[in-house]
């Protein structure tokens, strides 16, 4: 796990976007795993700027989102399909986007289809991730099997409360979601996890320096061969080895500094 600590969320988003840019330039047909929530917004804004000002070309990219609420149609203001359209898809030129279908009639069959679609696309090159206060990735809440695949999950009350801000009332927040599993995420070639703000500090420390446990699903990323974690100062505050991570980043060998992906 490479941990990059930046002075601000904006600086972190810029580095994250540069990593995605680097991949898309080297592999124009890249398969990107995408995330919703407050965390990746700055990164999406930066990619949109790169599209507009630098002509970054997404015309051969395919995307798969991590999750979606069960029961919300794609046009619902709080659906993740709508979030992705408004915050990213409508502003770049990606022809093939996938967000789990929260209205699927046969959810288990749909989840199998989603897994197959990822495999048929060649697997995910880079999976963008946030982390929940409880250590979830995607919507894999504590207790999720660390080998799980795309399936339906029930949200914890903590997550329902955290997501209440996107709905008119807490009663309206769906209790069920379709989410890629922890095993699905672990199959990605690179994981790029962003976490900003003091409220994420405890989850970040548990993920990076705690035991690997289903009680903190993000901790399985310690077993992933290529995970990059980008933090701001506040989110790094509970890390015991923050000084070492800064030292590593400041002293990266030149060949690693130039690019995150081999040519
Ligand atoms: P956030 O959510 O980006 O809105 O903080 C992250 C998550 O719950 O995975």
Coordinates of C-alpha atoms and ligand atoms in Angstrom, one line a residue:
X1 CA 0.0 0.0 0.0
X2 CA 1.5 3.3 -1.1
X3 CA 0.2 6.2 1.1
X4 CA 0.5 9.7 -0.3
X5 CA -0.3 12.5 2.2
X6 CA -1.1 15.9 0.7
X7 CA -1.7 19.3 2.3
X8 CA -5.3 19.5 1.1
X9 CA -8.1 17.5 -0.5
X10 CA -7.7 19.6 -3.7
X11 CA -4.0 18.7 -4.0
X12 CA -4.9 15.0 -3.3
X13 CA -7.6 15.1 -6.0
X14 CA -5.1 16.6 -8.5
X15 CA -2.6 13.7 -7.9
X16 CA -5.4 11.2 -8.1
X17 CA -6.6 12.6 -11.5
X18 CA -3.0 12.6 -12.8
X19 CA -2.8 8.8 -12.0
X20 CA -6.0 8.2 -13.9
X21 CA -4.8 10.4 -16.8
X22 CA -1.5 8.5 -16.9
X23 CA -3.4 5.2 -17.2
X24 CA -5.8 6.5 -19.9
X25 CA -3.0 7.9 -22.0
X26 CA -1.0 4.7 -21.8
X27 CA -4.0 2.4 -22.2
X28 CA -6.8 4.3 -24.1
X29 CA -9.1 1.2 -23.8
X30 CA -8.7 1.2 -20.0
X31 CA -11.5 -0.1 -17.8
X32 CA -12.1 2.2 -14.9
X33 CA -14.0 1.3 -11.7
X34 CA -15.7 4.4 -10.4
X35 CA -17.1 5.6 -7.1
X36 CA -19.7 8.0 -5.9
X37 CA -19.9 10.1 -2.7
X38 CA -18.3 13.4 -1.7
X39 CA -14.7 12.1 -1.9
X40 CA -14.1 11.6 -5.6
X41 CA -15.8 14.9 -6.7
X42 CA -12.6 16.9 -6.9
X43 CA -10.9 14.1 -8.9
X44 CA -13.8 14.1 -11.4
X45 CA -13.7 17.9 -11.7
X46 CA -10.0 17.6 -12.5
X47 CA -10.6 14.9 -15.2
X48 CA -13.3 17.1 -16.7
X49 CA -10.8 20.0 -16.9
X50 CA -8.2 17.7 -18.5
X51 CA -10.8 16.6 -21.1
X52 CA -11.7 20.3 -21.8
X53 CA -8.3 21.9 -21.7
X54 CA -5.9 19.1 -22.6
X55 CA -8.1 17.0 -24.8
X56 CA -7.8 13.9 -22.6
X57 CA -9.6 11.3 -24.6
X58 CA -12.0 8.8 -23.0
X59 CA -13.5 7.5 -26.2
X60 CA -12.3 4.0 -25.7
X61 CA -12.7 3.8 -22.0
X62 CA -15.3 1.6 -20.3
X63 CA -16.4 2.2 -16.7
X64 CA -18.1 0.2 -14.0
X65 CA -19.4 1.8 -10.8
X66 CA -19.2 0.2 -7.5
X67 CA -22.7 0.4 -6.3
X68 CA -26.3 1.6 -6.5
X69 CA -29.4 1.9 -4.3
X70 CA -32.0 -0.8 -4.7
X71 CA -35.3 0.6 -5.8
X72 CA -34.1 4.0 -7.1
X73 CA -34.7 4.5 -10.9
X74 CA -31.7 6.0 -12.8
X75 CA -33.3 9.4 -13.0
X76 CA -33.9 9.7 -9.2
X77 CA -32.0 12.7 -7.9
X78 CA -30.2 10.5 -5.3
X79 CA -29.4 7.6 -7.6
X80 CA -25.8 6.9 -8.3
X81 CA -26.5 6.8 -12.1
X82 CA -27.7 10.3 -11.8
X83 CA -24.8 11.4 -9.6
X84 CA -22.4 10.0 -12.2
X85 CA -24.1 11.7 -15.1
X86 CA -24.2 15.0 -13.4
X87 CA -20.7 14.9 -11.9
X88 CA -18.7 13.1 -14.6
X89 CA -20.3 11.3 -17.6
X90 CA -22.2 14.3 -19.1
X91 CA -18.9 16.2 -19.2
X92 CA -16.5 13.7 -20.8
X93 CA -16.6 11.4 -23.8
X94 CA -17.0 7.9 -22.3
X95 CA -19.1 5.7 -24.6
X96 CA -19.6 2.7 -22.3
X97 CA -20.7 3.3 -18.7
X98 CA -22.1 0.8 -16.3
X99 CA -23.8 1.5 -13.0
X100 CA -25.6 -1.4 -11.2
X101 CA -29.3 -1.3 -12.0
X102 CA -31.1 -0.7 -8.7
X103 CA -34.4 -1.6 -10.5
X104 CA -33.3 -5.0 -11.6
X105 CA -36.2 -7.5 -11.2
X106 CA -34.0 -10.6 -10.5
X107 CA -31.2 -9.1 -8.3
X108 CA -29.0 -12.3 -8.0
X109 CA -29.1 -12.9 -11.8
X110 CA -28.3 -9.2 -12.4
X111 CA -25.3 -9.4 -10.0
X112 CA -24.0 -12.4 -11.9
X113 CA -24.4 -10.4 -15.1
X114 CA -22.5 -7.5 -13.7
X115 CA -19.6 -9.7 -12.7
X116 CA -19.6 -11.2 -16.2
X117 CA -19.7 -7.8 -17.8
X118 CA -16.6 -6.8 -15.8
X119 CA -14.8 -10.0 -16.8
X120 CA -15.9 -9.7 -20.5
X121 CA -14.4 -6.1 -20.5
X122 CA -11.1 -7.6 -19.5
X123 CA -11.3 -6.8 -15.8
X124 CA -10.9 -3.4 -14.0
X125 CA -7.6 -1.7 -14.6
X126 CA -8.0 0.9 -11.9
X127 CA -10.7 1.0 -9.2
X128 CA -11.4 4.3 -7.5
X129 CA -12.5 4.0 -3.9
X130 CA -13.6 6.0 -0.9
X131 CA -13.8 4.6 2.6
X132 CA -16.7 4.7 4.9
X133 CA -16.4 5.9 8.6
X134 CA -16.9 2.2 9.5
X135 CA -14.3 1.0 7.1
X136 CA -16.6 -0.1 4.2
X137 CA -15.5 0.0 0.6
X138 CA -18.1 0.0 -2.0
X139 CA -21.1 -0.7 0.2
X140 CA -19.4 -3.7 1.8
X141 CA -20.2 -3.0 5.4
X142 CA -18.3 -4.5 8.4
X143 CA -18.8 -8.3 8.4
X144 CA -18.9 -8.6 4.6
X145 CA -17.0 -11.6 3.4
X146 CA -13.6 -10.5 2.2
X147 CA -14.1 -12.9 -0.8
X148 CA -17.6 -11.5 -1.7
X149 CA -18.7 -10.8 -5.2
X150 CA -21.4 -8.3 -6.5
X151 CA -24.6 -8.8 -4.5
X152 CA -27.3 -7.2 -2.5
X153 CA -26.4 -5.7 0.9
X154 CA -28.3 -4.1 3.8
X155 CA -26.8 -0.8 4.9
X156 CA -25.9 -0.2 8.5
X157 CA -27.8 2.6 10.3
X158 CA -24.5 4.5 10.4
X159 CA -24.3 4.5 6.6
X160 CA -27.9 5.4 6.3
X161 CA -27.3 8.4 8.5
X162 CA -24.2 9.4 6.6
X163 CA -26.1 9.3 3.3
X164 CA -29.2 11.0 4.6
X165 CA -27.9 14.4 3.3
X166 CA -28.7 13.3 -0.3
X167 CA -32.4 12.6 0.5
X168 CA -35.3 14.6 1.7
X169 CA -35.6 12.6 4.9
X170 CA -33.9 9.6 6.6
X171 CA -37.0 7.5 5.9
X172 CA -36.3 7.9 2.2
X173 CA -32.8 6.5 2.2
X174 CA -33.0 3.0 0.7
X175 CA -31.8 0.3 3.1
X176 CA -30.6 -2.0 0.4
X177 CA -27.9 -1.6 -2.3
X178 CA -26.2 -3.6 -5.0
X179 CA -22.5 -3.5 -4.5
X180 CA -19.4 -5.0 -6.1
X181 CA -18.0 -7.4 -3.5
X182 CA -14.7 -7.1 -1.7
X183 CA -13.4 -9.9 -3.9
X184 CA -14.5 -8.0 -7.0
X185 CA -12.7 -5.0 -5.9
X186 CA -9.6 -7.0 -5.0
X187 CA -9.5 -8.3 -8.6
X188 CA -8.8 -4.8 -9.9
X189 CA -5.2 -4.4 -11.1
X190 CA -4.8 -1.1 -9.2
X191 CA -6.9 0.4 -6.4
X192 CA -6.9 4.1 -5.9
X193 CA -8.4 5.0 -2.5
X194 CA -9.0 8.6 -1.5
X195 CA -9.9 9.8 2.0
X196 CA -10.1 13.4 3.1
X197 CA -11.0 15.1 6.4
X198 CA -10.7 14.3 10.1
X199 CA -13.8 12.2 10.2
X200 CA -12.0 9.5 8.1
X201 CA -8.8 9.4 10.2
X202 CA -9.9 6.4 12.3
X203 CA -11.1 4.4 9.3
X204 CA -7.9 5.2 7.5
X205 CA -5.7 4.0 10.4
X206 CA -7.7 0.8 10.8
X207 CA -7.4 0.2 7.0
X208 CA -3.7 0.7 6.7
X209 CA -2.3 -0.2 10.1
X210 CA -4.9 -2.3 11.8
X211 CA -5.4 -6.1 11.5
X212 CA -6.9 -7.5 8.4
X213 CA -10.5 -8.2 9.4
X214 CA -14.0 -8.3 7.9
X215 CA -14.8 -5.8 10.7
X216 CA -13.0 -3.3 8.5
X217 CA -13.4 -4.4 4.9
X218 CA -11.0 -1.8 3.6
X219 CA -8.2 -3.5 5.6
X220 CA -8.1 -6.3 3.0
X221 CA -6.4 -3.8 0.7
X222 CA -3.2 -4.6 2.7
X223 CA -3.3 -7.8 0.7
X224 CA -3.7 -6.1 -2.7
X225 CA -0.4 -5.9 -4.6
X226 CA -1.1 -2.4 -5.9
X227 CA -3.1 0.0 -3.8
X228 CA -2.4 3.8 -3.8
X229 CA -4.0 5.7 -0.9
X230 CA -4.2 9.5 -1.2
X231 CA -5.0 11.5 2.0
X232 CA -5.1 15.0 3.2
X233 CA -3.4 16.0 6.5
X234 CA -6.6 15.6 8.5
X235 CA -7.3 12.0 7.3
X236 CA -3.8 11.0 8.0
X237 CA -3.8 12.2 11.6
X238 CA -4.2 8.8 13.3
X239 CA -1.6 7.0 11.3
X240 CA 1.4 5.8 13.4
X241 CA 3.8 5.7 10.5
X242 CA 2.8 8.9 8.7
X243 CA 6.4 10.3 8.9
X244 CA 7.6 7.2 7.1
X245 CA 5.0 7.4 4.3
X246 CA 6.0 11.1 3.8
X247 CA 9.6 10.1 3.7
X248 CA 8.9 7.3 1.1
X249 CA 7.0 9.7 -1.2
X250 CA 9.6 12.5 -0.9
X251 CA 12.3 10.0 -1.8
X252 CA 10.7 8.0 -4.6
X253 CA 13.2 6.8 -7.2
X254 CA 13.0 8.9 -10.4
X255 CA 11.6 6.1 -12.5
X256 CA 8.6 5.7 -10.1
X257 CA 8.0 9.4 -9.8
X258 CA 7.5 9.9 -13.5
X259 CA 4.6 7.5 -13.8
X260 CA 2.3 5.2 -11.9
X261 CA 1.9 2.8 -14.8
X262 CA 4.6 1.2 -17.0
X263 CA 4.6 2.3 -20.6
Ligands
LIG1 P1 -18.0 9.8 1.0 O1 -18.3 8.3 1.1 O2 -17.1 9.9 -0.1 O3 -19.3 10.5 0.8 O4 -17.4 10.2 2.3 C1 -17.3 7.3 1.1 C2 -17.9 6.0 1.3 O5 -18.9 5.8 2.1 O6 -17.4 5.0 0.7

